[in-house]
Amino acid sequence: KVTADIDYLGANRKEKLDLYYPEQSSNKRMLAIIMIHGGGWVEGDKAKKREIAVCTALAKAGFLCASINYKLGNKSWPQNLYDCKTAVRFLRVNADKYNIDANHIGMIGGSSGGHLAAMSGLTGNDPNFDPKQPYGGISTRVQAVVDMYGVTNLLTRENTSASGVPNGVLKDGTAPRVLGCTRTECPELWKQASPVNHITKDSPPFLILHGTADTTVDYK
């Protein structure tokens, strides 16, 4: 069962989320997973083929899945991250309404969505990365992350051969557009936006999936 285009960011935002439910209702609280679409932080949609497939599979396995749209395009950082973390808060605030276990929320994303899932998971409740509103004060911490071929270090990302082998030449991709500056103009911001720099002993468990033939994000 799917409920589409739920307002989770506030009335002034066009981005919405879709909720996928198991067909069989249960008295037991559901574990929830937020799906973050890919598209280089500049395109993509919550209802693309991959997102529908992932959320449908998760709902059939008994999870509630929320597929979200978030801010895209030029200078969208850090609002894109804030939107993902607001989705966590939205599910917690509405846990009773949707029969969610608020203590068990995970994230999954592919490509740029994998990057945002990783950043969300590694900076949960960090005041430097949490939006003040909406739902200020509600925890943004998640309990698990699945990162499918997301960039983990923007500063060391490389171009690849046609078969996906990293060739040692640094790759910018869309990062200068999204962050609003180049790696030489603001290396600290590029470092700040790289998940690898936020790992601690308290980080949630991760499952990282990556193909060795990937020519968009090098496997290193």
mmCIF file of C-alpha atoms in Angstrom, residues 151-158 168-172 175 179 182-197 218:
data_model
loop_
_atom_site.group_PDB
_atom_site.id
_atom_site.type_symbol
_atom_site.label_atom_id
_atom_site.label_comp_id
_atom_site.label_asym_id
_atom_site.label_seq_id
_atom_site.Cartn_x
_atom_site.Cartn_y
_atom_site.Cartn_z
ATOM 1 C CA VAL A 151 30.740 9.120 -2.511
ATOM 2 C CA THR A 152 32.503 8.770 0.838
ATOM 3 C CA ASN A 153 35.330 11.271 0.254
ATOM 4 C CA LEU A 154 34.706 14.167 -2.116
ATOM 5 C CA LEU A 155 38.330 15.327 -1.932
ATOM 6 C CA THR A 156 39.803 12.020 -3.148
ATOM 7 C CA ARG A 157 37.135 10.931 -5.658
ATOM 8 C CA GLU A 158 38.744 9.832 -8.942
ATOM 9 C CA GLY A 168 44.341 8.679 -10.124
ATOM 10 C CA VAL A 169 42.851 11.843 -11.665
ATOM 11 C CA LEU A 170 40.617 13.755 -9.253
ATOM 12 C CA LYS A 171 36.949 14.077 -10.223
ATOM 13 C CA ASP A 172 34.703 16.992 -9.317
ATOM 14 C CA ALA A 175 30.052 18.851 -6.304
ATOM 15 C CA LEU A 179 28.474 23.035 -2.614
ATOM 16 C CA THR A 182 35.487 24.327 -6.015
ATOM 17 C CA ARG A 183 37.765 22.039 -3.993
ATOM 18 C CA THR A 184 40.553 24.641 -4.135
ATOM 19 C CA GLU A 185 38.256 27.511 -3.136
ATOM 20 C CA CYS A 186 36.782 25.777 -0.073
ATOM 21 C CA PRO A 187 38.564 22.504 0.744
ATOM 22 C CA GLU A 188 37.231 22.594 4.314
ATOM 23 C CA LEU A 189 33.647 22.555 3.058
ATOM 24 C CA TRP A 190 34.418 19.612 0.767
ATOM 25 C CA LYS A 191 35.996 17.846 3.727
ATOM 26 C CA GLN A 192 32.991 18.659 5.926
ATOM 27 C CA ALA A 193 30.620 17.206 3.316
ATOM 28 C CA SER A 194 32.570 13.913 3.117
ATOM 29 C CA PRO A 195 31.113 11.095 5.250
ATOM 30 C CA VAL A 196 34.501 9.475 5.939
ATOM 31 C CA ASN A 197 35.438 12.421 8.157
ATOM 32 C CA ASP A 218 35.066 5.057 -8.109
#
